[in-house]
Each structure stands twice: as C-alpha cells, then as structure tokens.
PDB file of C-alpha atoms and ligand atoms in Angstrom:
ATOM      1  CA  MET A  34       1.639  46.223  53.257  1.00 55.00           C
ATOM      2  CA  THR A  35      -0.047  48.454  55.695  1.00 54.00           C
ATOM      3  CA  ALA A  36      -2.131  46.204  57.119  1.00 42.00           C
ATOM      4  CA  THR A  37      -1.676  42.278  57.233  1.00 42.00           C
ATOM      5  CA  ALA A  38      -4.268  39.753  55.820  1.00 42.00           C
ATOM      6  CA  THR A  39      -6.019  37.597  58.607  1.00 40.00           C
ATOM      7  CA  ALA A  40      -7.127  34.898  56.148  1.00 37.00           C
ATOM      8  CA  GLY A  41      -6.145  31.604  57.390  1.00 39.00           C
ATOM      9  CA  ALA A  42      -5.582  28.534  55.129  1.00 44.00           C
ATOM     10  CA  GLY A  43      -8.089  28.246  51.823  1.00 56.00           C
ATOM     11  CA  VAL A  44      -9.789  31.136  50.492  1.00 56.00           C
ATOM     12  CA  THR A  45     -11.057  33.961  52.973  1.00 61.00           C
ATOM     13  CA  PRO A  46     -14.643  32.551  53.358  1.00 59.00           C
ATOM     14  CA  SER A  47     -15.420  36.329  53.340  1.00 78.00           C
ATOM     15  CA  LEU A  48     -14.069  37.276  49.917  1.00 91.00           C
ATOM     16  CA  VAL A  49     -16.266  34.542  47.805  1.00 93.00           C
ATOM     17  CA  GLY A  50     -18.965  35.995  45.809  1.00 92.00           C
ATOM     18  CA  ARG A  51     -17.338  39.341  46.099  1.00 95.00           C
ATOM     19  CA  THR A  52     -17.310  40.922  42.733  1.00 97.00           C
ATOM     20  CA  VAL A  53     -15.301  44.505  41.734  1.00 98.00           C
ATOM     21  CA  HIS A  54     -15.586  46.418  38.680  1.00 98.00           C
ATOM     22  CA  VAL A  55     -12.345  47.433  37.615  1.00 98.00           C
ATOM     23  CA  LYS A  56     -11.496  50.213  34.501  1.00 98.00           C
ATOM     24  CA  VAL A  57      -8.108  50.975  33.605  1.00 98.00           C
ATOM     25  CA  PRO A  58      -6.804  53.910  31.037  1.00 98.00           C
ATOM     26  CA  ALA A  59      -4.455  52.998  27.942  1.00 98.00           C
ATOM     27  CA  THR A  60      -1.112  54.791  28.717  1.00 98.00           C
ATOM     28  CA  SER A  61       1.436  56.416  26.206  1.00 98.00           C
ATOM     29  CA  ALA A  62       5.116  55.943  27.570  1.00 98.00           C
ATOM     30  CA  ASN A  63       8.148  57.715  27.000  1.00 98.00           C
ATOM     31  CA  LEU A  64       6.725  61.054  25.404  1.00 98.00           C
ATOM     32  CA  GLY A  65       9.716  61.646  23.245  1.00 98.00           C
ATOM     33  CA  PRO A  66      12.941  62.197  25.682  1.00 98.00           C
ATOM     34  CA  GLY A  67      11.696  60.704  28.934  1.00 98.00           C
ATOM     35  CA  PHE A  68      12.570  57.077  28.286  1.00 97.00           C
ATOM     36  CA  ASP A  69      11.058  54.727  31.090  1.00 97.00           C
ATOM     37  CA  THR A  70      10.370  57.885  32.821  1.00 98.00           C
ATOM     38  CA  LEU A  71       7.101  59.778  31.567  1.00 98.00           C
ATOM     39  CA  GLY A  72       3.936  58.352  30.719  1.00 98.00           C
ATOM     40  CA  LEU A  73       0.512  60.028  30.013  1.00 98.00           C
ATOM     41  CA  ALA A  74      -2.954  58.257  30.789  1.00 98.00           C
ATOM     42  CA  LEU A  75      -5.776  58.387  27.604  1.00 98.00           C
ATOM     43  CA  ALA A  76      -9.410  58.008  28.093  1.00 98.00           C
ATOM     44  CA  ARG A  77      -9.626  54.391  26.468  1.00 98.00           C
ATOM     45  CA  TYR A  78     -10.242  51.916  28.837  1.00 98.00           C
ATOM     46  CA  ASP A  79     -10.430  48.246  29.815  1.00 98.00           C
ATOM     47  CA  GLU A  80     -13.103  47.071  32.091  1.00 98.00           C
ATOM     48  CA  LEU A  81     -13.469  44.011  34.045  1.00 98.00           C
ATOM     49  CA  GLU A  82     -15.659  42.480  36.461  1.00 98.00           C
ATOM     50  CA  VAL A  83     -13.774  40.106  39.067  1.00 98.00           C
ATOM     51  CA  GLU A  84     -15.417  37.818  41.334  1.00 98.00           C
ATOM     52  CA  ALA A  85     -13.709  35.818  43.782  1.00 97.00           C
ATOM     53  CA  THR A  86     -14.940  32.153  43.556  1.00 96.00           C
ATOM     54  CA  ASP A  87     -14.179  29.033  45.209  1.00 94.00           C
ATOM     55  CA  ALA A  88     -14.082  26.824  41.950  1.00 95.00           C
ATOM     56  CA  ALA A  89     -11.635  24.731  41.214  1.00 95.00           C
ATOM     57  CA  THR A  90     -10.258  26.965  38.474  1.00 96.00           C
ATOM     58  CA  HIS A  91     -10.462  30.425  37.260  1.00 98.00           C
ATOM     59  CA  ASP A  92     -13.208  31.332  34.639  1.00 98.00           C
ATOM     60  CA  ILE A  93     -12.209  33.926  32.230  1.00 98.00           C
ATOM     61  CA  HIS A  94     -14.067  35.530  29.389  1.00 98.00           C
ATOM     62  CA  VAL A  95     -12.486  38.741  26.961  1.00 98.00           C
ATOM     63  CA  HIS A  96     -14.811  40.198  24.811  1.00 98.00           C
ATOM     64  CA  GLY A  97     -13.395  43.143  22.557  1.00 98.00           C
ATOM     65  CA  VAL A  98      -9.424  43.412  22.147  1.00 97.00           C
ATOM     66  CA  GLY A  99      -7.661  40.309  22.853  1.00 95.00           C
ATOM     67  CA  ALA A 100     -10.579  38.012  22.580  1.00 95.00           C
ATOM     68  CA  GLY A 101      -9.428  34.317  21.096  1.00 94.00           C
ATOM     69  CA  GLU A 102      -6.026  35.426  21.753  1.00 95.00           C
ATOM     70  CA  VAL A 103      -5.039  35.888  25.206  1.00 95.00           C
ATOM     71  CA  PRO A 104      -4.757  32.642  27.801  1.00 95.00           C
ATOM     72  CA  LEU A 105      -7.759  32.264  29.610  1.00 95.00           C
ATOM     73  CA  ASP A 106      -5.968  30.084  32.708  1.00 95.00           C
ATOM     74  CA  GLU A 107      -3.881  31.182  35.461  1.00 96.00           C
ATOM     75  CA  THR A 108      -1.519  32.666  32.953  1.00 97.00           C
ATOM     76  CA  HIS A 109      -3.586  35.087  32.008  1.00 98.00           C
ATOM     77  CA  LEU A 110      -2.107  38.657  32.890  1.00 98.00           C
ATOM     78  CA  VAL A 111      -4.539  40.218  35.300  1.00 98.00           C
ATOM     79  CA  VAL A 112      -4.801  36.899  37.153  1.00 98.00           C
ATOM     80  CA  ARG A 113      -0.892  36.551  37.547  1.00 98.00           C
ATOM     81  CA  ALA A 114      -0.943  40.286  38.424  1.00 98.00           C
ATOM     82  CA  ALA A 115      -3.741  39.641  41.083  1.00 98.00           C
ATOM     83  CA  ALA A 116      -1.918  36.471  42.471  1.00 98.00           C
ATOM     84  CA  HIS A 117       1.152  38.586  42.835  1.00 98.00           C
ATOM     85  CA  ALA A 118      -0.906  41.054  45.290  1.00 98.00           C
ATOM     86  CA  PHE A 119      -2.353  38.361  47.010  1.00 97.00           C
ATOM     87  CA  ALA A 120       1.137  36.599  47.409  1.00 97.00           C
ATOM     88  CA  ARG A 121       2.515  39.955  48.735  1.00 97.00           C
ATOM     89  CA  ALA A 122      -0.129  40.603  50.962  1.00 96.00           C
ATOM     90  CA  GLY A 123       0.000  37.019  52.609  1.00 95.00           C
ATOM     91  CA  ALA A 124      -3.530  36.211  51.569  1.00 95.00           C
ATOM     92  CA  PRO A 125      -4.663  32.753  49.928  1.00 95.00           C
ATOM     93  CA  MET A 126      -5.739  33.751  46.252  1.00 96.00           C
ATOM     94  CA  PRO A 127      -9.011  32.896  45.189  1.00 96.00           C
ATOM     95  CA  SER A 128     -10.224  31.217  42.252  1.00 97.00           C
ATOM     96  CA  LEU A 129     -11.428  34.448  39.880  1.00 98.00           C
ATOM     97  CA  ARG A 130     -14.074  34.693  37.285  1.00 98.00           C
ATOM     98  CA  ILE A 131     -13.269  37.327  35.219  1.00 98.00           C
ATOM     99  CA  VAL A 132     -15.461  39.092  32.365  1.00 98.00           C
ATOM    100  CA  ALA A 133     -13.323  41.723  30.590  1.00 98.00           C
ATOM    101  CA  HIS A 134     -14.466  44.104  28.011  1.00 98.00           C
ATOM    102  CA  ASN A 135     -11.245  45.266  26.768  1.00 98.00           C
ATOM    103  CA  SER A 136     -11.132  48.245  24.149  1.00 98.00           C
ATOM    104  CA  ILE A 137      -6.807  49.309  24.495  1.00 98.00           C
ATOM    105  CA  PRO A 138      -5.198  48.038  21.337  1.00 97.00           C
ATOM    106  CA  HIS A 139      -2.392  45.355  22.305  1.00 96.00           C
ATOM    107  CA  GLY A 140       0.967  45.107  21.015  1.00 95.00           C
ATOM    108  CA  ARG A 141       0.854  49.064  19.748  1.00 96.00           C
ATOM    109  CA  GLY A 142       2.227  51.017  22.057  1.00 97.00           C
ATOM    110  CA  LEU A 143      -0.578  51.842  24.457  1.00 98.00           C
ATOM    111  CA  GLY A 144       0.049  50.158  27.604  1.00 97.00           C
ATOM    112  CA  SER A 145      -2.097  47.235  27.491  1.00 97.00           C
ATOM    113  CA  SER A 146       0.341  44.641  29.396  1.00 97.00           C
ATOM    114  CA  GLY A 147       0.654  47.573  32.009  1.00 98.00           C
ATOM    115  CA  ALA A 148      -3.148  47.985  31.668  1.00 98.00           C
ATOM    116  CA  ALA A 149      -3.626  44.280  32.644  1.00 98.00           C
ATOM    117  CA  ILE A 150      -1.292  43.987  35.187  1.00 98.00           C
ATOM    118  CA  VAL A 151      -2.858  47.198  37.190  1.00 98.00           C
ATOM    119  CA  ALA A 152      -6.173  45.500  36.536  1.00 98.00           C
ATOM    120  CA  GLY A 153      -5.217  42.747  38.223  1.00 98.00           C
ATOM    121  CA  VAL A 154      -3.502  44.369  41.115  1.00 98.00           C
ATOM    122  CA  MET A 155      -6.490  46.556  41.253  1.00 98.00           C
ATOM    123  CA  ALA A 156      -8.924  43.803  41.456  1.00 98.00           C
ATOM    124  CA  ALA A 157      -6.956  42.459  44.485  1.00 98.00           C
ATOM    125  CA  LYS A 158      -6.900  45.721  46.421  1.00 98.00           C
ATOM    126  CA  GLY A 159     -11.027  45.838  45.680  1.00 97.00           C
ATOM    127  CA  LEU A 160     -11.610  42.123  46.701  1.00 97.00           C
ATOM    128  CA  LEU A 161      -9.170  42.599  49.935  1.00 96.00           C
ATOM    129  CA  GLU A 162     -10.503  45.870  51.047  1.00 94.00           C
ATOM    130  CA  GLY A 163     -11.163  45.471  54.979  1.00 90.00           C
ATOM    131  CA  VAL A 164      -8.726  43.132  54.924  1.00 91.00           C
ATOM    132  CA  VAL A 165      -5.664  44.767  53.479  1.00 93.00           C
ATOM    133  CA  GLU A 166      -4.876  47.988  52.746  1.00 94.00           C
ATOM    134  CA  PHE A 167      -2.331  48.776  50.036  1.00 97.00           C
ATOM    135  CA  THR A 168      -0.860  52.046  49.727  1.00 97.00           C
ATOM    136  CA  PRO A 169      -0.100  53.873  46.501  1.00 98.00           C
ATOM    137  CA  ASP A 170       3.544  52.999  46.492  1.00 98.00           C
ATOM    138  CA  GLU A 171       2.528  49.408  47.100  1.00 98.00           C
ATOM    139  CA  LEU A 172       0.519  49.245  44.135  1.00 98.00           C
ATOM    140  CA  LEU A 173       3.134  50.938  42.092  1.00 98.00           C
ATOM    141  CA  GLU A 174       5.346  48.433  43.387  1.00 98.00           C
ATOM    142  CA  LEU A 175       3.477  45.489  42.730  1.00 98.00           C
ATOM    143  CA  ALA A 176       2.945  46.640  39.073  1.00 98.00           C
ATOM    144  CA  THR A 177       6.066  47.585  38.339  1.00 98.00           C
ATOM    145  CA  GLU A 178       7.643  44.573  39.602  1.00 98.00           C
ATOM    146  CA  LEU A 179       5.638  42.279  36.712  1.00 98.00           C
ATOM    147  CA  GLU A 180       5.947  45.085  33.951  1.00 97.00           C
ATOM    148  CA  GLY A 181       9.508  45.760  34.666  1.00 95.00           C
ATOM    149  CA  HIS A 182       9.487  49.534  34.361  1.00 95.00           C
ATOM    150  CA  PRO A 183       7.245  52.071  36.147  1.00 97.00           C
ATOM    151  CA  ASP A 184       6.362  54.412  33.201  1.00 97.00           C
ATOM    152  CA  ASN A 185       3.041  52.709  31.569  1.00 98.00           C
ATOM    153  CA  VAL A 186       1.715  51.287  35.096  1.00 98.00           C
ATOM    154  CA  ALA A 187       2.209  54.932  36.757  1.00 98.00           C
ATOM    155  CA  PRO A 188      -0.040  56.790  34.645  1.00 98.00           C
ATOM    156  CA  ALA A 189      -2.383  53.730  34.528  1.00 98.00           C
ATOM    157  CA  LEU A 190      -2.728  53.655  38.084  1.00 98.00           C
ATOM    158  CA  PHE A 191      -2.921  57.204  39.141  1.00 98.00           C
ATOM    159  CA  GLY A 192      -4.019  59.323  35.702  1.00 98.00           C
ATOM    160  CA  GLY A 193      -2.716  62.136  34.169  1.00 98.00           C
ATOM    161  CA  LEU A 194       0.848  63.029  33.503  1.00 98.00           C
ATOM    162  CA  THR A 195       3.231  61.102  35.714  1.00 98.00           C
ATOM    163  CA  ILE A 196       6.950  61.213  36.241  1.00 98.00           C
ATOM    164  CA  ALA A 197       8.261  57.698  37.386  1.00 98.00           C
ATOM    165  CA  TRP A 198      11.370  57.150  38.760  1.00 98.00           C
ATOM    166  CA  VAL A 199      13.355  54.166  40.632  1.00 97.00           C
ATOM    167  CA  THR A 200      14.575  53.954  44.616  1.00 98.00           C
ATOM    168  CA  PRO A 201      16.117  51.310  46.385  1.00 97.00           C
ATOM    169  CA  GLU A 202      12.790  51.295  48.143  1.00 96.00           C
ATOM    170  CA  GLY A 203      11.069  50.691  45.274  1.00 97.00           C
ATOM    171  CA  PRO A 204       9.550  52.912  42.259  1.00 98.00           C
ATOM    172  CA  ARG A 205       7.726  56.354  42.917  1.00 98.00           C
ATOM    173  CA  HIS A 206       5.889  58.352  41.144  1.00 98.00           C
ATOM    174  CA  LYS A 207       4.724  62.015  40.565  1.00 98.00           C
ATOM    175  CA  LYS A 208       1.026  63.051  39.329  1.00 98.00           C
ATOM    176  CA  LEU A 209       0.909  66.360  37.158  1.00 98.00           C
ATOM    177  CA  ILE A 210      -2.215  67.997  35.537  1.00 96.00           C
ATOM    178  CA  VAL A 211      -1.702  68.412  31.729  1.00 97.00           C
ATOM    179  CA  HIS A 212      -2.589  71.804  30.373  1.00 97.00           C
ATOM    180  CA  ARG A 213      -5.823  71.889  29.101  1.00 93.00           C
ATOM    181  CA  GLY A 214      -5.034  72.722  25.384  1.00 93.00           C
ATOM    182  CA  VAL A 215      -3.000  69.463  25.090  1.00 96.00           C
ATOM    183  CA  SER A 216      -4.780  67.275  22.583  1.00 95.00           C
ATOM    184  CA  PRO A 217      -3.664  64.061  22.297  1.00 97.00           C
ATOM    185  CA  LEU A 218      -4.080  61.885  18.830  1.00 98.00           C
ATOM    186  CA  VAL A 219      -2.959  58.452  18.842  1.00 98.00           C
ATOM    187  CA  LEU A 220      -2.146  56.873  15.400  1.00 98.00           C
ATOM    188  CA  VAL A 221      -2.522  53.233  15.196  1.00 98.00           C
ATOM    189  CA  PRO A 222      -1.045  50.861  12.326  1.00 97.00           C
ATOM    190  CA  GLU A 223      -2.378  47.373  11.658  1.00 95.00           C
ATOM    191  CA  HIS A 224       0.677  45.691  12.656  1.00 93.00           C
ATOM    192  CA  GLU A 225       2.147  45.142  16.424  1.00 91.00           C
ATOM    193  CA  MET A 226       5.547  45.507  18.022  1.00 89.00           C
ATOM    194  CA  SER A 227       7.157  43.445  20.585  1.00 91.00           C
ATOM    195  CA  THR A 228       8.632  45.807  23.463  1.00 90.00           C
ATOM    196  CA  ALA A 229      11.243  43.310  24.186  1.00 91.00           C
ATOM    197  CA  LEU A 230      12.421  43.139  20.497  1.00 93.00           C
ATOM    198  CA  ALA A 231      12.297  47.026  21.021  1.00 93.00           C
ATOM    199  CA  ARG A 232      14.168  47.213  24.043  1.00 93.00           C
ATOM    200  CA  SER A 233      16.810  44.599  22.578  1.00 95.00           C
ATOM    201  CA  LEU A 234      17.893  47.618  19.907  1.00 95.00           C
ATOM    202  CA  GLN A 235      18.993  49.939  22.683  1.00 93.00           C
ATOM    203  CA  PRO A 236      22.726  50.600  23.346  1.00 94.00           C
ATOM    204  CA  GLU A 237      24.179  49.702  26.580  1.00 93.00           C
ATOM    205  CA  SER A 238      25.502  53.011  26.919  1.00 96.00           C
ATOM    206  CA  VAL A 239      25.320  55.888  24.993  1.00 96.00           C
ATOM    207  CA  PRO A 240      27.302  59.474  24.075  1.00 97.00           C
ATOM    208  CA  HIS A 241      27.293  61.908  27.069  1.00 98.00           C
ATOM    209  CA  SER A 242      25.975  64.711  24.582  1.00 98.00           C
ATOM    210  CA  ASP A 243      23.115  62.774  23.970  1.00 98.00           C
ATOM    211  CA  ALA A 244      22.444  62.092  27.472  1.00 97.00           C
ATOM    212  CA  VAL A 245      22.584  65.819  27.938  1.00 98.00           C
ATOM    213  CA  PHE A 246      20.239  66.241  25.120  1.00 98.00           C
ATOM    214  CA  ASN A 247      17.556  64.377  26.814  1.00 98.00           C
ATOM    215  CA  VAL A 248      17.936  65.764  29.918  1.00 98.00           C
ATOM    216  CA  SER A 249      17.177  69.323  28.664  1.00 98.00           C
ATOM    217  CA  ARG A 250      14.490  68.146  26.605  1.00 98.00           C
ATOM    218  CA  SER A 251      12.852  66.047  29.173  1.00 98.00           C
ATOM    219  CA  ALA A 252      13.002  68.901  31.580  1.00 98.00           C
ATOM    220  CA  LEU A 253      11.425  70.980  28.808  1.00 98.00           C
ATOM    221  CA  LEU A 254       8.448  68.532  28.056  1.00 98.00           C
ATOM    222  CA  ILE A 255       7.327  69.098  31.617  1.00 98.00           C
ATOM    223  CA  ALA A 256       6.802  72.793  31.248  1.00 98.00           C
ATOM    224  CA  ALA A 257       5.268  72.328  27.828  1.00 98.00           C
ATOM    225  CA  LEU A 258       2.967  69.849  28.829  1.00 98.00           C
ATOM    226  CA  ILE A 259       1.738  71.731  32.283  1.00 97.00           C
ATOM    227  CA  GLN A 260       2.115  75.071  31.293  1.00 97.00           C
ATOM    228  CA  SER A 261       3.679  76.010  27.570  1.00 97.00           C
ATOM    229  CA  PRO A 262       2.254  73.836  24.724  1.00 96.00           C
ATOM    230  CA  GLU A 263       3.860  75.963  22.136  1.00 96.00           C
ATOM    231  CA  LEU A 264       6.829  74.467  23.271  1.00 97.00           C
ATOM    232  CA  LEU A 265       6.376  70.907  22.799  1.00 98.00           C
ATOM    233  CA  LEU A 266       7.674  70.148  19.393  1.00 98.00           C
ATOM    234  CA  GLN A 267      11.236  70.966  20.615  1.00 98.00           C
ATOM    235  CA  ALA A 268      10.331  69.518  23.715  1.00 98.00           C
ATOM    236  CA  THR A 269       9.659  66.067  22.405  1.00 98.00           C
ATOM    237  CA  GLU A 270      13.088  65.841  20.621  1.00 98.00           C
ATOM    238  CA  ASP A 271      14.874  62.662  21.874  1.00 98.00           C
ATOM    239  CA  LYS A 272      17.709  60.808  21.390  1.00 98.00           C
ATOM    240  CA  LEU A 273      17.912  57.891  23.610  1.00 97.00           C
ATOM    241  CA  HIS A 274      15.831  55.440  22.124  1.00 96.00           C
ATOM    242  CA  GLN A 275      13.555  56.006  19.096  1.00 97.00           C
ATOM    243  CA  HIS A 276      16.232  56.327  16.180  1.00 96.00           C
ATOM    244  CA  TYR A 277      17.862  53.056  17.713  1.00 97.00           C
ATOM    245  CA  ARG A 278      14.606  51.491  17.127  1.00 96.00           C
ATOM    246  CA  ALA A 279      13.660  52.958  13.731  1.00 95.00           C
ATOM    247  CA  GLU A 280      14.666  49.894  11.565  1.00 94.00           C
ATOM    248  CA  ALA A 281      11.838  47.904  13.459  1.00 95.00           C
ATOM    249  CA  MET A 282       9.246  50.169  12.519  1.00 96.00           C
ATOM    250  CA  PRO A 283      10.354  52.020   9.237  1.00 96.00           C
ATOM    251  CA  GLU A 284       6.748  53.458   8.612  1.00 97.00           C
ATOM    252  CA  THR A 285       6.330  54.805  11.955  1.00 97.00           C
ATOM    253  CA  ASP A 286       9.639  56.548  11.490  1.00 97.00           C
ATOM    254  CA  ARG A 287       8.916  58.097   8.233  1.00 98.00           C
ATOM    255  CA  LEU A 288       5.658  59.319   9.333  1.00 98.00           C
ATOM    256  CA  ILE A 289       6.908  60.748  12.402  1.00 98.00           C
ATOM    257  CA  ARG A 290       9.227  62.783  10.319  1.00 98.00           C
ATOM    258  CA  VAL A 291       6.710  63.815   8.106  1.00 98.00           C
ATOM    259  CA  LEU A 292       4.717  65.120  10.836  1.00 98.00           C
ATOM    260  CA  ARG A 293       7.430  66.997  12.822  1.00 98.00           C
ATOM    261  CA  ALA A 294       8.784  68.646   9.518  1.00 98.00           C
ATOM    262  CA  ALA A 295       5.238  69.660   9.479  1.00 97.00           C
ATOM    263  CA  GLY A 296       5.449  71.117  13.136  1.00 97.00           C
ATOM    264  CA  HIS A 297       3.398  68.554  14.762  1.00 98.00           C
ATOM    265  CA  PRO A 298       4.708  67.015  17.996  1.00 98.00           C
ATOM    266  CA  ALA A 299       4.945  63.288  16.967  1.00 98.00           C
ATOM    267  CA  VAL A 300       6.859  60.472  19.088  1.00 98.00           C
ATOM    268  CA  VAL A 301       6.700  56.934  19.283  1.00 98.00           C
ATOM    269  CA  SER A 302       3.919  55.999  21.713  1.00 98.00           C
ATOM    270  CA  GLY A 303       5.827  53.778  24.182  1.00 97.00           C
ATOM    271  CA  ALA A 304       7.821  51.174  22.417  1.00 96.00           C
ATOM    272  CA  GLY A 305       5.649  51.926  19.108  1.00 94.00           C
ATOM    273  CA  PRO A 306       4.594  51.018  16.535  1.00 97.00           C
ATOM    274  CA  SER A 307       1.799  53.670  17.217  1.00 98.00           C
ATOM    275  CA  ILE A 308       2.515  57.440  16.842  1.00 98.00           C
ATOM    276  CA  LEU A 309       1.382  60.062  19.743  1.00 98.00           C
ATOM    277  CA  VAL A 310       0.790  63.564  18.435  1.00 98.00           C
ATOM    278  CA  LEU A 311       0.995  65.751  21.293  1.00 98.00           C
ATOM    279  CA  ALA A 312      -1.111  68.699  19.574  1.00 96.00           C
ATOM    280  CA  SER A 313      -2.042  72.169  20.980  1.00 90.00           C
ATOM    281  CA  ASP A 314      -5.643  71.989  19.880  1.00 85.00           C
ATOM    282  CA  PRO A 315      -8.059  70.198  18.023  1.00 83.00           C
ATOM    283  CA  SER A 316      -7.831  71.640  14.611  1.00 88.00           C
ATOM    284  CA  GLU A 317      -3.964  70.634  14.870  1.00 94.00           C
ATOM    285  CA  ARG A 318      -5.016  67.037  15.345  1.00 95.00           C
ATOM    286  CA  ALA A 319      -7.531  67.187  12.001  1.00 95.00           C
ATOM    287  CA  ASP A 320      -4.146  68.176  10.301  1.00 96.00           C
ATOM    288  CA  ALA A 321      -2.110  65.546  11.651  1.00 98.00           C
ATOM    289  CA  VAL A 322      -4.617  63.022  10.407  1.00 97.00           C
ATOM    290  CA  ARG A 323      -4.825  64.246   6.897  1.00 97.00           C
ATOM    291  CA  LEU A 324      -0.841  64.606   6.623  1.00 98.00           C
ATOM    292  CA  VAL A 325      -0.962  60.958   7.693  1.00 98.00           C
ATOM    293  CA  GLU A 326      -3.565  59.705   5.264  1.00 97.00           C
ATOM    294  CA  GLU A 327      -1.983  61.367   2.590  1.00 96.00           C
ATOM    295  CA  SER A 328       1.863  59.705   3.334  1.00 97.00           C
ATOM    296  CA  ALA A 329       0.952  56.231   4.849  1.00 96.00           C
ATOM    297  CA  ASP A 330       1.591  53.190   2.531  1.00 94.00           C
ATOM    298  CA  THR A 331      -0.497  50.922   5.044  1.00 95.00           C
ATOM    299  CA  ALA A 332      -3.937  51.931   7.435  1.00 95.00           C
ATOM    300  CA  TRP A 333      -3.499  53.913  10.190  1.00 98.00           C
ATOM    301  CA  GLN A 334      -6.479  54.515  12.754  1.00 97.00           C
ATOM    302  CA  ALA A 335      -6.404  57.833  14.243  1.00 98.00           C
ATOM    303  CA  MET A 336      -7.789  58.260  17.833  1.00 97.00           C
ATOM    304  CA  PRO A 337      -8.238  61.587  19.157  1.00 97.00           C
ATOM    305  CA  LEU A 338      -8.213  61.008  23.116  1.00 97.00           C
ATOM    306  CA  ALA A 339      -8.617  62.971  25.668  1.00 96.00           C
ATOM    307  CA  VAL A 340      -6.095  63.259  28.622  1.00 97.00           C
ATOM    308  CA  ASP A 341      -7.490  60.717  31.927  1.00 98.00           C
ATOM    309  CA  PHE A 342      -7.100  62.641  34.796  1.00 97.00           C
ATOM    310  CA  LYS A 343      -8.184  59.591  37.379  1.00 98.00           C
ATOM    311  CA  GLY A 344      -6.276  56.865  36.356  1.00 98.00           C
ATOM    312  CA  ALA A 345      -7.390  52.897  37.756  1.00 98.00           C
ATOM    313  CA  THR A 346     -10.493  52.860  39.443  1.00 98.00           C
ATOM    314  CA  VAL A 347     -12.058  49.978  41.510  1.00 98.00           C
ATOM    315  CA  VAL A 348     -15.693  49.795  43.219  1.00 97.00           C
ATOM    316  CA  ASP A 349     -17.852  46.898  44.599  1.00 93.00           C
ATOM    317  CA  ALA A 350     -19.854  45.540  41.242  1.00 88.00           C
ATOM    318  CA  ASP A 351     -22.922  46.351  42.868  1.00 71.00           C
ATOM    319  CA  ARG A 352     -22.245  49.894  44.290  1.00 58.00           C
TER     320      ARG A 352
HETATM  321  N1  LIG B 648       9.555  52.925  28.293  1.00 85.39           N
HETATM  322  C1  LIG B 648       9.114  51.470  27.681  1.00 85.39           C
HETATM  323  C2  LIG B 648      10.212  51.384  26.622  1.00 85.39           C
HETATM  324  C3  LIG B 648       7.749  51.841  27.318  1.00 85.39           C
HETATM  325  O1  LIG B 648      10.129  52.145  25.424  1.00 85.39           O
HETATM  326  O2  LIG B 648      10.813  50.205  26.361  1.00 85.39           O
HETATM  327  C4  LIG B 648       7.153  50.228  26.606  1.00 85.39           C
HETATM  328  O3  LIG B 648       7.152  49.368  27.545  1.00 85.39           O
END
C-alpha cells in the first residue's frame, strides 16, 4: 500500500458510522479472441451503501438480482473482498452494514462476481480514505487475487475497454476509449453457466496455428474497437475458447453462428451463456434482436447497453 494504516487493535474508531456509496458496472470479458485479456464495461450497475459498524456481525440486505440467493454472512463476496483489502492494508476489518441494489445478472457471463469483488475492494478504499490510499494497480491486484483472472475486474474498476495482463509484480491494465459507433447488445438466456465448468472444458495446450490465429484477431480487435468498427466481424473470430465450451451451451453456440452468418459480430460474453453483439450502429442491434427472436428455442432477454467509460466509483454516502 502507498501508506500504512494507523489503526491499532479493534475497529478504527473514526471508521464506525462512515458510509460509502459504491457503483460498479457490468462487464463482458474475452470479446471473442481476447481470452482472459480483453474486457468491456457496460452501463448496467450494482449499487451499494456500505457502512462500517461496531456490531458483532455483518448486516447485509440484497435487493434485485441475487435477493434470497446469495449468503448474508461473512462469506458474502462483497464482505470477503472488503476483508481482503483491509487485511492487505493492515487495518482491522469492521463489521459492515450493506444495502445492495443489484441489476447485473448472475451466472450469465456479465461479470457479476467480478463486480461484487470490485464493490468490496472499492468499499474498503472508500471507508479507509484518509487512512490508507490504494493505487489503481493495487486495486486491480486485490480484485484479481479473488477473481483469478483480470479481464472482468479491470473494466469493472476502470471502465471502457481494457487490456489486462499479468506480470511478476502483479496484474496491469491499459484503458482505451471505444469508438462511438460501437453499440453493444447483450442477449441473456434464462439459464446460468458456471465459469468453473467452462474453464474445465479448456485444453491445457492449443495448436500453434490457433495461437497465431488469435494473436492476429485480438490485435485487429483493438483497432476495430477504437478506430475501425467495420472490421469487427473478422476481428471477433476466436479459436482459443468458444468452440471448446460450445457443448456446455449449445443454444448460445447455435445463435452465435446464426448471428455471425448474418454479419453480426457476435461472441460468447465472458464464460457465457450470454451473447455479446458488438454492433456498429443501433439499427444493427435491432436486426440482431429480431434474428434471435426468430431463431431461439428458449427466451432470451435483449439488453442494448452503452459502454461505461467511468468504471467503479465510491463516494461518501452523504456527499
Ligand atoms: N476470461 C474468463 C473466462 C471470463 O472466459 O473464463 C469469465 O470469468
């Protein structure tokens, strides 16, 4: 940390009663060829009030997505992430009162676990403001340690399009501004997909030619997203992950084929099962929605979402 905690044993007295408001965007990772590397922040949010208390236990209230499903004790992902940040700062973890209003779908490949982790880390940052300062690299490192890979937590933290990579000193990121013509559309099925299952379907090694294929497409994808959206269909081709996982999400695979055959740059969003279409204008989004309505066997929710350019925010709740 760039500064050390001044707290002694027990809850730092000045923290008790401090309340912060945290807002974290949804994210779509991979974007086709950029497995575990590229991510895009999307304008759909989880918002939380987090108060440091001196109560014996945490007091957690979840509204919206996850209500009645997620644990409400110290295993809650936001609490775990906040505790991780407090521990790294060397500051005693207070009990938390959390009121969460969630709108990021769970288990659909839209970065909900990354958002919860980022929410906890940002809550700790806000509660510890003036006591401990976290650098952007430290925030990314804390979040990546819990998430396992940086491609969702980087755009959730910093917004826009992010390239994330891992160094011996920890994960790093570069944020880029997406071309204003890019109009993301997310198509969300009713069923969930486990990231752990999706990752278990990946082979240990891939053919050299497939690696070269993805290097070319992921380099092209950066150019397409920031400068030349007309290249998005070619730039979103992938041989590293989507076809290995297709058997676990057959309808996602089939609809992506239908969309791509019609010229839409469609990819699996994160580990799936949602589909991300990186359309070049709003009318293309409407065409893609129509195509999915005609072709799908089950119900899919269409979410036209803007790119979020800001990333996660934390402010004092009374500000
Ligand atoms: N890159 C990750 C994966 C994103 O595809 O497994 C989902 O967490």
